Amino acid sequence: MDFLNAIVALSNFVLVPAIAYGSQLALGALGVTLIYGILRFSNFAHGDTMAFGAMITILVTWWMQSAGINLGPLPTALLALPFGILGCVAMLLLTDRLIYRFYREQKAKPVILVIVSMGVMFIMNGIVRFIIGPNDQRFADGERFLISAREFKAMTGLSEGLAIRTSSVITVVVAVIAVALLFWFLNRTRTGKSMRAYSDNEDLALLSGINPERVVMVTWLIVAALATVAGVLYGLDKSFKPFTYFQLLLPIFASAIVGGLGNPLGAITGGFVIAFSEVTITYAWKKVANYVLPESIAPDGLAQLLSTDYKFAVSFVILLIVLLFKPTGLFKGKAV
Amino acid sequence: MIVVEDIHKHFGGFHAVDGATMSIKEGSITGLIGPNGAGKTTLFNVIAGVLKPTSGRVTMLGEDITGLPPHELFHKGLLRTFQIAHEFSSMSCRENLMMVPGGQSGETLWNTWFGRKRIANEERALRAKADEVLEFLTISHLADHKAGQVSGGQKKLLELGRTMMVDARIVFLDEVGAGVNRTLLNTIADAILRLNTERGYTFVVIEHDMDFIGKICDPVICMAEGKVLAQGTLAEIKANEQVIEAYLGTGLKNKDQLEAGA
């Protein structure tokens, strides 16, 4: 019984949150990795792109809520998501037209594009704060829990409860659908193959008659969709605050780099590696330990390796280790 | 067919191509020779739209094509291959060929979702064509191998195969024979001759192998230090004093110099 309680406690506080967080990071990292692979620069504006897409979704959600449109037990935000994606697409295509295209025509070095993307980041950051404000925004509605802790205890008779939040389940389901669509697209469709070809060997792709501007445009479309989905899911699961999205850049880049920049499969793996490390290292193991270990050696303290305030340090350390020992990442990424 | 007028390409202070002028006849196989650093590949890059010239003009059938991007030149029938073979390494040889030509209907997002039948038909035709090309190049057995894993010579064949996927008008081959063994070189030479006579491709070939040049090329243009040194049949070129000085050299001359030095 103690053992079961330990497993339930572990699932409740570590597994479920880490899987949800991992899916969000994976979606974010996929966007970063696609831009790196195809447009050949690290996009520092990605966190704020997520915030922008999420912001549009939130505004539409609020409007829908006020107009009485809802999805019953599911959050209204899912209904507003397509509008958010459209808004984000418009924003990214506009930035590409106004800013990135100029540098592409100059054949600017990746490092210049990185700096350019930082400029874009500051501006997007400003726009988001200007429109929705710097504060926490709540937009989640519908059923909060699929199974609440109390229901679970009543159902199983265990003393530990397992709460499964609707947002966690939605996160995982949406992430799985998005990733499946993306991989089908990249591997099976002609457009996806042109993107891979362009990423693999730009010169040859051009000389095969592939139109680079079209590849770039499709890339931005996909990145906008991924970023908005990631941003909305993160907002539903936690809350929406522009600054948090800026902070997400570090774990997102860490995920993409751990998996191997430019490799979509790597981005997903990286997302889960980072999420699980972050959650397990900042979790207070006292409860689980008390169930599993005999009383004599059970810890008195919290058995927490690192305070949650330091969770970003975890991504940072993992990033350092990977860059030191396996710079191309777990899966072989590409170097520009 | 192609007229190159006074092309200059400078990289900072270095004049890679320094006033090259030449014209390429339709239906010919023109050989482009010259010492390393003569600007042959740079000139190719300028013509094929990879580099923009500092000054000068390139026309194709009377139309100004200076500085057009490579994918647009491709659709005008101007193709090139690379000195060091390029390939989409994570795709199979057949898929590599099937990437050509660009602008297929499957490349628009709309058709990806709503034009599936059309794409399927197109891909079937492309696949048949790719298999035909592989057969022609005697590398059918490599169809499903990853292109990144086949040998250097086979990659060169694949480069040539890429130009056969469309009805090209003029193909620029950059050292198609470099690092390729004799047997394979003959295969390549035969393929070039057949494409020239059967399908009317015009070729411009950069090559250092004089036997290969002698077998397929007429006329031959020799470049040195960014300029065109001489143009004519291989025999004329071989007899040209300047060319001998700059590129071919003579055993005798070297011997004289050696003796003089000693």
Coordinates of C-alpha atoms in Angstrom, one line a residue:
Chain A
M1 CA 0.0 0.0 0.0
D2 CA 2.8 2.4 0.9
F3 CA 4.4 1.5 -2.4
L4 CA 1.3 2.3 -4.3
N5 CA 1.0 5.6 -2.4
A6 CA 4.6 6.4 -3.4
I7 CA 3.8 5.8 -7.0
V8 CA 0.7 7.9 -6.9
A9 CA 2.5 10.8 -5.1
L10 CA 5.3 10.6 -7.7
S11 CA 2.8 10.6 -10.6
N12 CA 0.9 13.5 -9.1
F13 CA 3.9 15.8 -8.4
V14 CA 6.5 14.7 -10.9
L15 CA 5.3 12.6 -13.8
V16 CA 2.1 14.4 -14.8
P17 CA 3.5 17.9 -14.5
A18 CA 6.7 17.0 -16.2
I19 CA 5.0 15.3 -19.2
A20 CA 2.8 18.4 -19.6
Y21 CA 5.7 20.8 -19.3
G22 CA 7.8 18.6 -21.6
S23 CA 5.2 18.7 -24.3
Q24 CA 5.1 22.5 -24.1
L25 CA 8.9 22.7 -24.3
A26 CA 9.0 20.3 -27.1
L27 CA 6.5 22.4 -29.2
G28 CA 8.6 25.5 -28.4
A29 CA 11.8 23.7 -29.3
L30 CA 10.4 22.4 -32.5
G31 CA 9.8 26.0 -33.6
V32 CA 13.3 27.0 -32.7
T33 CA 14.8 24.0 -34.4
L34 CA 12.9 24.5 -37.6
I35 CA 14.0 28.1 -37.9
Y36 CA 17.6 27.0 -37.2
G37 CA 17.5 24.2 -39.7
I38 CA 15.8 26.1 -42.5
L39 CA 16.5 29.8 -42.0
R40 CA 19.8 29.1 -40.3
F41 CA 19.8 31.3 -37.3
S42 CA 18.8 31.0 -33.6
N43 CA 15.6 32.9 -33.2
F44 CA 15.7 34.7 -29.9
A45 CA 12.3 36.2 -30.6
H46 CA 10.7 32.8 -30.3
G47 CA 9.5 33.2 -26.6
D48 CA 7.8 36.4 -27.5
T49 CA 6.4 34.9 -30.6
M50 CA 4.7 32.4 -28.3
A51 CA 3.5 35.2 -26.1
F52 CA 2.1 37.1 -29.1
G53 CA 0.2 34.1 -30.5
A54 CA -1.1 33.3 -27.0
M55 CA -2.1 37.0 -26.5
I56 CA -4.2 37.0 -29.6
T57 CA -5.8 33.7 -28.5
I58 CA -6.6 35.2 -25.1
L59 CA -8.2 38.3 -26.6
V60 CA -10.4 36.2 -28.8
T61 CA -11.1 33.9 -25.8
W62 CA -12.3 36.8 -23.7
W63 CA -14.5 38.0 -26.6
M64 CA -16.0 34.5 -26.9
Q65 CA -16.5 34.2 -23.2
S66 CA -18.3 37.6 -23.2
A67 CA -20.4 36.5 -26.2
G68 CA -21.3 33.3 -24.4
I69 CA -19.5 31.0 -26.8
N70 CA -17.9 28.0 -25.1
L71 CA -16.8 24.4 -25.5
G72 CA -18.6 23.1 -22.4
P73 CA -16.0 21.2 -20.3
L74 CA -13.1 22.1 -22.6
P75 CA -11.5 25.5 -22.4
T76 CA -12.8 28.1 -24.8
A77 CA -9.2 28.9 -25.7
L78 CA -9.1 25.8 -27.9
L79 CA -11.8 27.4 -30.1
A80 CA -9.9 30.7 -30.2
L81 CA -6.6 28.9 -31.0
P82 CA -7.0 29.1 -34.9
F83 CA -7.5 32.8 -34.6
G84 CA -4.4 33.1 -32.5
I85 CA -2.5 31.1 -35.1
L86 CA -3.7 33.4 -37.9
G87 CA -2.7 36.5 -35.9
C88 CA 0.7 35.0 -35.3
V89 CA 1.1 34.0 -38.9
A90 CA 0.3 37.6 -40.0
M91 CA 2.8 38.9 -37.4
L92 CA 5.6 36.6 -38.5
L93 CA 5.1 37.1 -42.2
L94 CA 5.1 40.9 -41.6
T95 CA 8.4 40.7 -39.6
D96 CA 9.9 38.5 -42.3
R97 CA 8.9 41.0 -45.0
L98 CA 10.0 44.0 -43.1
I99 CA 13.1 42.7 -41.4
Y100 CA 14.5 39.2 -42.1
R101 CA 14.1 39.4 -45.9
F102 CA 16.4 42.3 -46.1
Y103 CA 19.2 40.4 -44.3
R104 CA 18.5 37.3 -46.3
E105 CA 19.1 39.2 -49.5
Q106 CA 22.3 40.5 -48.1
K107 CA 23.2 36.9 -47.3
A108 CA 23.9 38.1 -43.8
K109 CA 25.9 35.8 -41.5
P110 CA 23.8 33.8 -38.9
V111 CA 25.3 35.8 -36.1
I112 CA 23.9 39.0 -37.5
L113 CA 20.5 37.4 -37.8
V114 CA 20.7 36.3 -34.2
I115 CA 21.2 39.9 -33.2
V116 CA 18.4 41.0 -35.5
S117 CA 16.1 38.5 -33.9
M118 CA 17.0 40.0 -30.5
G119 CA 15.8 43.3 -31.8
V120 CA 12.6 41.7 -33.0
M121 CA 12.3 40.1 -29.6
F122 CA 12.4 43.4 -27.8
I123 CA 9.8 44.9 -30.2
M124 CA 7.4 42.0 -29.9
N125 CA 7.9 42.0 -26.2
G126 CA 6.9 45.7 -26.2
I127 CA 3.9 45.1 -28.4
V128 CA 2.5 42.3 -26.2
R129 CA 2.9 44.3 -23.0
F130 CA 1.4 47.4 -24.7
I131 CA -1.7 45.5 -25.8
I132 CA -2.4 43.1 -22.9
G133 CA -0.2 44.6 -20.1
P134 CA 2.6 43.0 -18.1
N135 CA 0.4 41.3 -15.5
D136 CA -0.8 37.8 -15.1
Q137 CA -3.9 37.0 -17.2
R138 CA -6.3 34.2 -16.6
F139 CA -8.3 32.8 -19.4
A140 CA -8.7 29.1 -18.6
D141 CA -12.3 28.0 -18.2
G142 CA -14.3 24.7 -18.5
E143 CA -13.7 21.8 -16.1
R144 CA -10.6 22.3 -14.1
F145 CA -10.0 18.6 -13.3
L146 CA -10.5 15.4 -15.2
I147 CA -9.9 13.6 -11.9
S148 CA -9.6 15.6 -8.7
A149 CA -7.5 14.3 -5.8
R150 CA -10.5 13.8 -3.6
E151 CA -12.3 11.7 -6.3
F152 CA -9.2 9.6 -6.8
K153 CA -8.8 8.9 -3.1
A154 CA -12.5 7.9 -2.9
M155 CA -12.1 5.7 -5.9
T156 CA -9.0 3.9 -4.9
G157 CA -9.0 4.1 -1.1
L158 CA -5.4 5.3 -1.1
S159 CA -4.3 8.1 1.2
E160 CA -2.5 9.9 -1.7
G161 CA -4.5 11.6 -4.3
L162 CA -3.8 11.9 -8.0
A163 CA -5.2 15.0 -9.6
I164 CA -5.2 15.1 -13.4
R165 CA -5.9 18.6 -14.7
T166 CA -7.8 19.0 -17.9
S167 CA -5.1 21.3 -19.1
S168 CA -2.4 18.6 -18.7
V169 CA -4.4 16.2 -20.8
I170 CA -5.2 18.7 -23.4
T171 CA -1.6 19.7 -23.6
V172 CA -0.5 16.2 -24.2
V173 CA -3.2 15.4 -26.7
V174 CA -2.7 18.6 -28.7
A175 CA 1.1 18.2 -28.6
V176 CA 0.8 14.6 -30.0
I177 CA -1.5 15.8 -32.8
A178 CA 0.7 18.7 -33.7
V179 CA 3.9 16.6 -33.7
A180 CA 2.3 13.8 -35.8
L181 CA 1.1 16.4 -38.3
L182 CA 4.5 18.0 -38.5
F183 CA 6.3 14.8 -39.1
W184 CA 3.8 13.7 -41.7
F185 CA 4.2 17.0 -43.4
L186 CA 8.0 17.0 -43.3
N187 CA 8.5 13.4 -44.4
R188 CA 5.5 12.7 -46.7
T189 CA 4.6 15.8 -48.6
R190 CA 6.4 17.5 -51.4
T191 CA 6.4 20.8 -49.6
G192 CA 8.0 19.2 -46.5
K193 CA 10.6 17.5 -48.7
S194 CA 11.5 20.8 -50.3
M195 CA 12.0 22.2 -46.8
R196 CA 14.2 19.3 -45.8
A197 CA 16.1 19.7 -49.1
Y198 CA 16.6 23.4 -48.5
S199 CA 17.8 22.7 -44.9
D200 CA 20.1 19.9 -46.1
N201 CA 21.8 21.8 -48.9
E202 CA 20.6 25.3 -49.8
D203 CA 22.7 25.7 -52.9
L204 CA 21.6 22.5 -54.4
A205 CA 17.9 23.2 -53.5
L206 CA 18.1 26.5 -55.4
L207 CA 19.8 24.9 -58.4
S208 CA 17.0 22.2 -58.4
G209 CA 14.6 25.0 -59.0
I210 CA 13.1 25.2 -55.4
N211 CA 11.8 28.6 -54.7
P212 CA 13.5 29.8 -51.5
E213 CA 10.9 32.4 -50.7
R214 CA 8.2 29.8 -50.7
V215 CA 10.2 27.5 -48.4
V216 CA 10.8 30.4 -46.0
M217 CA 7.1 31.4 -46.0
V218 CA 5.9 27.9 -45.3
T219 CA 8.5 27.7 -42.5
W220 CA 7.1 30.8 -40.9
L221 CA 3.6 29.5 -41.2
I222 CA 4.5 26.3 -39.4
V223 CA 6.6 28.1 -36.8
A224 CA 3.7 30.5 -36.1
A225 CA 1.3 27.5 -35.6
L226 CA 3.7 25.7 -33.3
A227 CA 4.6 28.8 -31.3
T228 CA 1.0 29.7 -30.7
V229 CA 0.0 26.2 -29.7
A230 CA 2.9 26.0 -27.3
G231 CA 2.1 29.5 -25.9
V232 CA -1.5 28.8 -25.4
L233 CA -0.9 25.4 -23.8
Y234 CA 1.6 26.8 -21.4
G235 CA -0.8 29.6 -20.6
L236 CA -3.6 27.2 -19.9
D237 CA -1.5 25.0 -17.8
K238 CA 0.1 27.7 -15.7
S239 CA -0.9 31.3 -16.5
F240 CA -0.2 33.9 -19.1
K241 CA 2.4 36.5 -18.2
P242 CA 4.6 38.1 -20.9
F243 CA 7.8 37.9 -18.8
T244 CA 7.4 34.2 -18.2
Y245 CA 7.4 33.6 -21.9
F246 CA 10.6 35.6 -22.3
Q247 CA 12.1 33.4 -19.5
L248 CA 11.0 30.2 -21.4
L249 CA 13.6 31.0 -24.0
L250 CA 16.3 29.3 -21.9
P251 CA 14.7 25.9 -21.4
I252 CA 13.4 26.0 -25.0
F253 CA 16.9 26.6 -26.4
A254 CA 18.3 24.1 -24.0
S255 CA 15.8 21.5 -25.3
A256 CA 16.6 22.2 -28.9
I257 CA 20.4 22.1 -28.3
V258 CA 20.3 19.0 -26.1
G259 CA 18.4 17.2 -28.8
G260 CA 20.6 18.6 -31.6
L261 CA 19.7 21.9 -33.2
G262 CA 18.0 21.5 -36.5
N263 CA 16.7 18.0 -35.7
P264 CA 12.9 17.8 -35.0
L265 CA 13.1 14.5 -33.2
G266 CA 15.9 15.9 -31.1
A267 CA 13.8 18.9 -30.1
I268 CA 11.0 16.6 -28.7
T269 CA 13.4 14.4 -26.8
G270 CA 15.3 17.5 -25.5
G271 CA 12.0 19.0 -24.3
F272 CA 11.3 16.0 -22.2
V273 CA 14.8 15.7 -20.9
I274 CA 14.8 19.3 -19.7
A275 CA 11.3 19.1 -18.3
F276 CA 12.0 15.9 -16.3
S277 CA 15.3 17.1 -15.0
E278 CA 13.8 20.4 -13.9
V279 CA 10.8 18.9 -12.2
T280 CA 12.7 16.0 -10.5
I281 CA 15.5 18.2 -9.2
T282 CA 13.2 20.8 -7.8
Y283 CA 10.8 18.4 -6.3
A284 CA 10.7 17.8 -2.5
W285 CA 11.1 14.0 -2.3
K286 CA 10.2 13.8 1.4
K287 CA 6.8 12.4 0.8
V288 CA 7.8 9.7 -1.6
A289 CA 10.8 8.8 0.5
N290 CA 8.7 8.4 3.6
Y291 CA 6.4 5.9 1.8
V292 CA 9.2 3.8 0.3
L293 CA 12.1 3.9 2.9
P294 CA 11.9 2.3 6.3
E295 CA 11.3 4.8 9.1
S296 CA 14.8 4.7 10.5
I297 CA 16.4 6.2 7.3
A298 CA 13.5 8.3 6.1
P299 CA 14.6 11.9 5.6
D300 CA 13.6 14.6 8.1
G301 CA 14.1 17.5 5.7
L302 CA 12.3 18.1 2.4
A303 CA 14.9 16.1 0.4
Q304 CA 14.7 18.8 -2.2
L305 CA 17.9 19.1 -4.3
L306 CA 17.2 22.7 -5.5
S307 CA 14.7 25.3 -4.6
T308 CA 12.1 25.9 -7.4
D309 CA 13.5 29.4 -7.7
Y310 CA 16.6 27.9 -9.3
K311 CA 14.8 25.8 -11.8
F312 CA 16.3 27.7 -14.7
A313 CA 19.7 26.8 -13.4
V314 CA 18.9 23.2 -14.3
S315 CA 18.4 23.9 -18.0
F316 CA 21.6 26.0 -17.9
V317 CA 23.7 23.2 -16.4
I318 CA 22.3 20.6 -18.8
L319 CA 23.1 23.0 -21.6
L320 CA 26.7 23.4 -20.4
I321 CA 27.2 19.6 -20.0
V322 CA 25.8 18.9 -23.5
L323 CA 27.9 21.7 -25.1
L324 CA 31.0 20.4 -23.4
F325 CA 30.7 16.7 -24.1
K326 CA 28.4 16.4 -27.1
P327 CA 28.1 19.7 -28.9
T328 CA 25.9 18.4 -31.7
G329 CA 23.3 17.1 -29.2
L330 CA 21.9 13.7 -28.5
F331 CA 20.6 13.3 -32.1
K332 CA 23.0 14.6 -34.6
G333 CA 22.0 18.2 -35.3
K334 CA 23.6 20.5 -37.9
A335 CA 26.1 23.2 -37.6
V336 CA 25.7 26.4 -39.6
Chain B
M1 CA 23.4 30.7 -76.8
I2 CA 25.1 32.2 -73.8
V3 CA 27.1 35.4 -74.2
V4 CA 29.3 36.5 -71.4
E5 CA 30.3 40.2 -71.7
D6 CA 33.2 41.6 -69.8
I7 CA 32.3 40.0 -66.4
H8 CA 34.2 41.2 -63.4
K9 CA 33.9 39.6 -60.0
H10 CA 35.9 41.0 -57.2
F11 CA 36.1 39.7 -53.6
G12 CA 37.5 42.7 -51.8
G13 CA 40.8 43.4 -53.5
F14 CA 41.0 40.1 -55.2
H15 CA 39.8 40.0 -58.8
A16 CA 38.6 36.4 -59.3
V17 CA 37.1 37.1 -62.7
D18 CA 38.7 40.0 -64.4
G19 CA 36.9 40.9 -67.6
A20 CA 36.0 37.5 -69.0
T21 CA 34.2 37.6 -72.4
M22 CA 33.1 34.5 -74.3
S23 CA 30.2 33.2 -76.2
I24 CA 28.9 29.6 -76.1
K25 CA 27.3 28.1 -79.3
E26 CA 24.1 26.3 -79.1
G27 CA 24.5 22.5 -79.3
S28 CA 28.2 22.6 -78.5
I29 CA 30.1 21.0 -75.8
T30 CA 32.5 23.7 -74.7
G31 CA 35.5 22.8 -72.5
L32 CA 36.7 25.4 -70.0
I33 CA 40.3 24.8 -68.9
G34 CA 42.8 26.7 -67.0
P35 CA 45.1 26.6 -63.9
N36 CA 43.6 26.5 -60.4
G37 CA 42.5 29.9 -59.4
A38 CA 41.8 31.0 -63.0
G39 CA 38.3 32.0 -62.1
K40 CA 36.5 29.1 -63.9
T41 CA 34.2 28.1 -61.0
T42 CA 33.6 31.8 -60.0
L43 CA 32.5 32.4 -63.6
F44 CA 30.2 29.4 -63.4
N45 CA 28.8 30.8 -60.1
V46 CA 28.2 34.2 -61.7
I47 CA 26.5 32.7 -64.8
A48 CA 24.4 30.3 -62.6
G49 CA 23.2 33.2 -60.4
V50 CA 24.9 32.0 -57.2
L51 CA 27.1 35.1 -57.2
K52 CA 26.3 38.6 -58.5
P53 CA 29.0 40.0 -60.8
T54 CA 30.7 43.2 -59.8
S55 CA 30.1 44.4 -63.4
G56 CA 29.4 42.9 -66.8
R57 CA 26.5 41.2 -68.5
V58 CA 25.3 37.6 -69.2
T59 CA 22.7 37.0 -71.8
M60 CA 21.0 33.8 -72.8
L61 CA 19.4 33.7 -76.2
G62 CA 19.5 37.5 -76.2
E63 CA 17.8 37.8 -72.9
D64 CA 19.7 39.5 -70.0
I65 CA 20.0 37.0 -67.2
T66 CA 22.6 38.8 -65.1
G67 CA 22.0 38.2 -61.4
L68 CA 18.8 36.2 -61.7
P69 CA 18.5 33.8 -58.7
P70 CA 19.4 30.2 -59.4
H71 CA 15.8 28.8 -59.2
E72 CA 14.6 31.2 -61.9
L73 CA 17.5 30.2 -64.2
F74 CA 16.6 26.6 -63.5
H75 CA 13.2 27.2 -65.0
K76 CA 14.8 28.8 -68.0
G77 CA 16.7 25.6 -68.6
L78 CA 20.1 26.6 -67.2
L79 CA 21.5 24.0 -64.9
R80 CA 24.8 23.4 -63.2
T81 CA 26.6 20.8 -61.1
F82 CA 29.2 21.4 -58.4
Q83 CA 32.9 20.7 -58.3
I84 CA 32.4 18.9 -55.0
A85 CA 29.3 16.8 -55.5
H86 CA 26.3 18.1 -53.5
E87 CA 23.5 15.9 -52.5
F88 CA 20.5 15.8 -50.1
S89 CA 22.3 13.4 -47.8
S90 CA 19.4 12.2 -45.8
M91 CA 17.3 11.3 -48.8
S92 CA 17.6 8.3 -51.1
C93 CA 19.2 8.6 -54.5
R94 CA 15.8 8.3 -56.1
E95 CA 14.3 11.0 -53.9
N96 CA 17.3 13.2 -54.7
L97 CA 16.4 13.0 -58.4
M98 CA 12.7 13.4 -57.6
M99 CA 13.4 16.8 -55.9
V100 CA 14.1 18.1 -59.4
P101 CA 12.3 20.0 -60.8
G102 CA 11.2 22.6 -58.4
G103 CA 7.8 24.2 -58.7
Q104 CA 5.9 20.9 -58.6
S105 CA 2.2 21.2 -57.7
G106 CA 2.9 19.5 -54.3
E107 CA 4.9 22.6 -53.3
T108 CA 1.9 24.7 -52.4
L109 CA 0.2 24.3 -49.1
W110 CA -3.2 24.2 -50.8
N111 CA -2.4 21.2 -53.0
T112 CA -0.7 19.4 -50.0
W113 CA -4.2 19.1 -48.5
F114 CA -6.6 19.4 -51.4
G115 CA -4.7 18.3 -54.5
R116 CA -3.5 14.9 -53.4
K117 CA -4.6 13.1 -56.6
R118 CA -2.7 15.5 -58.8
I119 CA 0.4 15.2 -56.7
A120 CA 0.2 11.4 -56.7
N121 CA 0.1 11.3 -60.5
E122 CA 2.9 13.7 -60.8
E123 CA 5.0 11.8 -58.3
R124 CA 4.4 8.5 -60.2
A125 CA 5.6 10.1 -63.4
L126 CA 8.7 11.6 -61.6
R127 CA 9.4 8.2 -60.1
A128 CA 9.4 6.5 -63.4
K129 CA 11.6 9.2 -64.8
A130 CA 14.0 8.9 -61.9
D131 CA 14.3 5.2 -62.4
E132 CA 14.9 5.7 -66.1
V133 CA 17.7 8.1 -65.3
L134 CA 19.3 5.8 -62.7
E135 CA 19.2 3.0 -65.3
F136 CA 20.8 5.3 -67.9
L137 CA 23.6 6.1 -65.5
T138 CA 24.0 2.4 -64.5
I139 CA 23.3 3.1 -60.8
S140 CA 19.8 1.5 -60.6
H141 CA 21.0 -0.6 -57.7
L142 CA 21.5 2.5 -55.6
A143 CA 18.0 3.9 -56.0
D144 CA 17.1 3.3 -52.3
H145 CA 20.5 4.0 -50.8
K146 CA 20.9 7.2 -48.8
A147 CA 22.7 9.7 -51.1
G148 CA 25.0 10.7 -48.3
Q149 CA 26.4 7.2 -48.3
V150 CA 27.3 6.4 -51.9
S151 CA 30.8 7.0 -53.3
G152 CA 32.1 10.3 -54.6
G153 CA 32.0 9.1 -58.2
Q154 CA 28.4 7.9 -57.8
K155 CA 27.5 11.3 -56.4
K156 CA 28.9 12.8 -59.6
L157 CA 26.7 10.6 -61.6
L158 CA 23.8 11.6 -59.5
E159 CA 24.6 15.3 -60.2
L160 CA 24.5 14.5 -63.9
G161 CA 21.3 12.6 -63.4
R162 CA 19.7 15.7 -61.8
T163 CA 20.2 17.6 -65.1
M164 CA 18.4 14.8 -66.9
M165 CA 15.2 15.1 -64.8
V166 CA 14.2 18.1 -66.8
D167 CA 14.6 19.3 -70.4
A168 CA 17.6 21.4 -69.8
R169 CA 18.9 23.7 -72.5
I170 CA 22.4 24.3 -71.2
V171 CA 24.2 22.5 -68.4
F172 CA 27.4 23.7 -66.7
L173 CA 29.5 20.8 -65.4
D174 CA 32.1 21.7 -62.8
E175 CA 34.9 19.2 -62.8
V176 CA 32.5 16.3 -63.3
G177 CA 35.5 14.0 -63.7
A178 CA 37.4 15.0 -60.5
G179 CA 38.0 12.0 -58.3
V180 CA 36.3 9.6 -60.6
N181 CA 37.9 6.4 -61.9
R182 CA 38.5 5.8 -65.6
T183 CA 35.6 3.4 -66.2
L184 CA 33.1 5.8 -64.5
L185 CA 34.7 8.7 -66.4
N186 CA 33.9 6.9 -69.7
T187 CA 30.3 6.4 -68.5
I188 CA 30.1 10.1 -67.8
A189 CA 31.6 11.0 -71.2
D190 CA 29.2 8.7 -73.0
A191 CA 26.2 10.2 -71.1
I192 CA 27.3 13.7 -72.0
L193 CA 27.7 12.9 -75.6
R194 CA 24.3 11.1 -75.7
L195 CA 22.5 14.0 -74.0
N196 CA 24.2 16.3 -76.5
T197 CA 23.2 14.5 -79.6
E198 CA 19.9 12.9 -78.5
R199 CA 18.4 15.7 -76.5
G200 CA 20.3 18.7 -77.8
Y201 CA 21.8 19.8 -74.5
T202 CA 24.5 22.4 -74.7
F203 CA 27.3 21.7 -72.3
V204 CA 30.0 23.8 -70.7
V205 CA 32.5 21.6 -69.0
I206 CA 35.3 22.5 -66.6
E207 CA 37.9 19.7 -66.6
H208 CA 41.6 19.1 -66.0
D209 CA 41.7 15.8 -67.8
M210 CA 42.9 16.5 -71.3
D211 CA 41.9 13.1 -72.6
F212 CA 38.4 13.7 -71.4
I213 CA 38.4 17.2 -73.0
G214 CA 39.8 15.8 -76.2
K215 CA 37.1 13.2 -76.4
I216 CA 34.0 15.3 -76.0
C217 CA 34.8 19.0 -76.2
D218 CA 34.8 21.4 -79.1
P219 CA 35.6 24.2 -78.8
V220 CA 37.9 24.6 -75.8
I221 CA 38.4 27.9 -73.9
C222 CA 41.4 28.5 -71.7
M223 CA 41.2 30.9 -68.8
A224 CA 44.0 32.3 -66.6
E225 CA 44.0 35.0 -64.0
G226 CA 40.3 35.8 -64.5
K227 CA 40.6 36.4 -68.3
V228 CA 40.0 34.3 -71.4
L229 CA 43.4 33.4 -72.7
A230 CA 42.5 31.6 -75.9
Q231 CA 39.7 29.8 -77.6
G232 CA 39.7 27.2 -80.4
T233 CA 39.9 23.5 -81.0
L234 CA 41.9 21.4 -78.5
A235 CA 44.8 21.1 -81.0
E236 CA 44.9 24.9 -81.4
I237 CA 44.8 25.4 -77.7
K238 CA 47.5 22.9 -77.1
A239 CA 49.7 24.8 -79.6
N240 CA 49.1 28.2 -78.1
E241 CA 52.2 29.7 -76.5
Q242 CA 50.3 31.6 -73.8
V243 CA 48.3 28.5 -72.8
I244 CA 51.4 26.4 -72.5
E245 CA 53.0 29.1 -70.4
A246 CA 50.0 29.5 -68.1
Y247 CA 48.6 26.1 -67.8
L248 CA 49.7 23.1 -69.8
G249 CA 53.5 23.5 -69.6
T250 CA 55.9 21.3 -71.5
G251 CA 58.1 18.7 -70.2
L252 CA 60.9 20.1 -72.3
K253 CA 60.6 23.6 -71.0
N254 CA 60.6 22.5 -67.4
K255 CA 63.6 20.4 -68.1
D256 CA 65.4 23.4 -69.7
Q257 CA 64.6 25.5 -66.6
L258 CA 65.8 22.7 -64.4
E259 CA 69.0 22.5 -66.2
A260 CA 69.4 26.3 -66.3
G261 CA 68.8 26.3 -62.6
A262 CA 71.4 23.6 -62.0

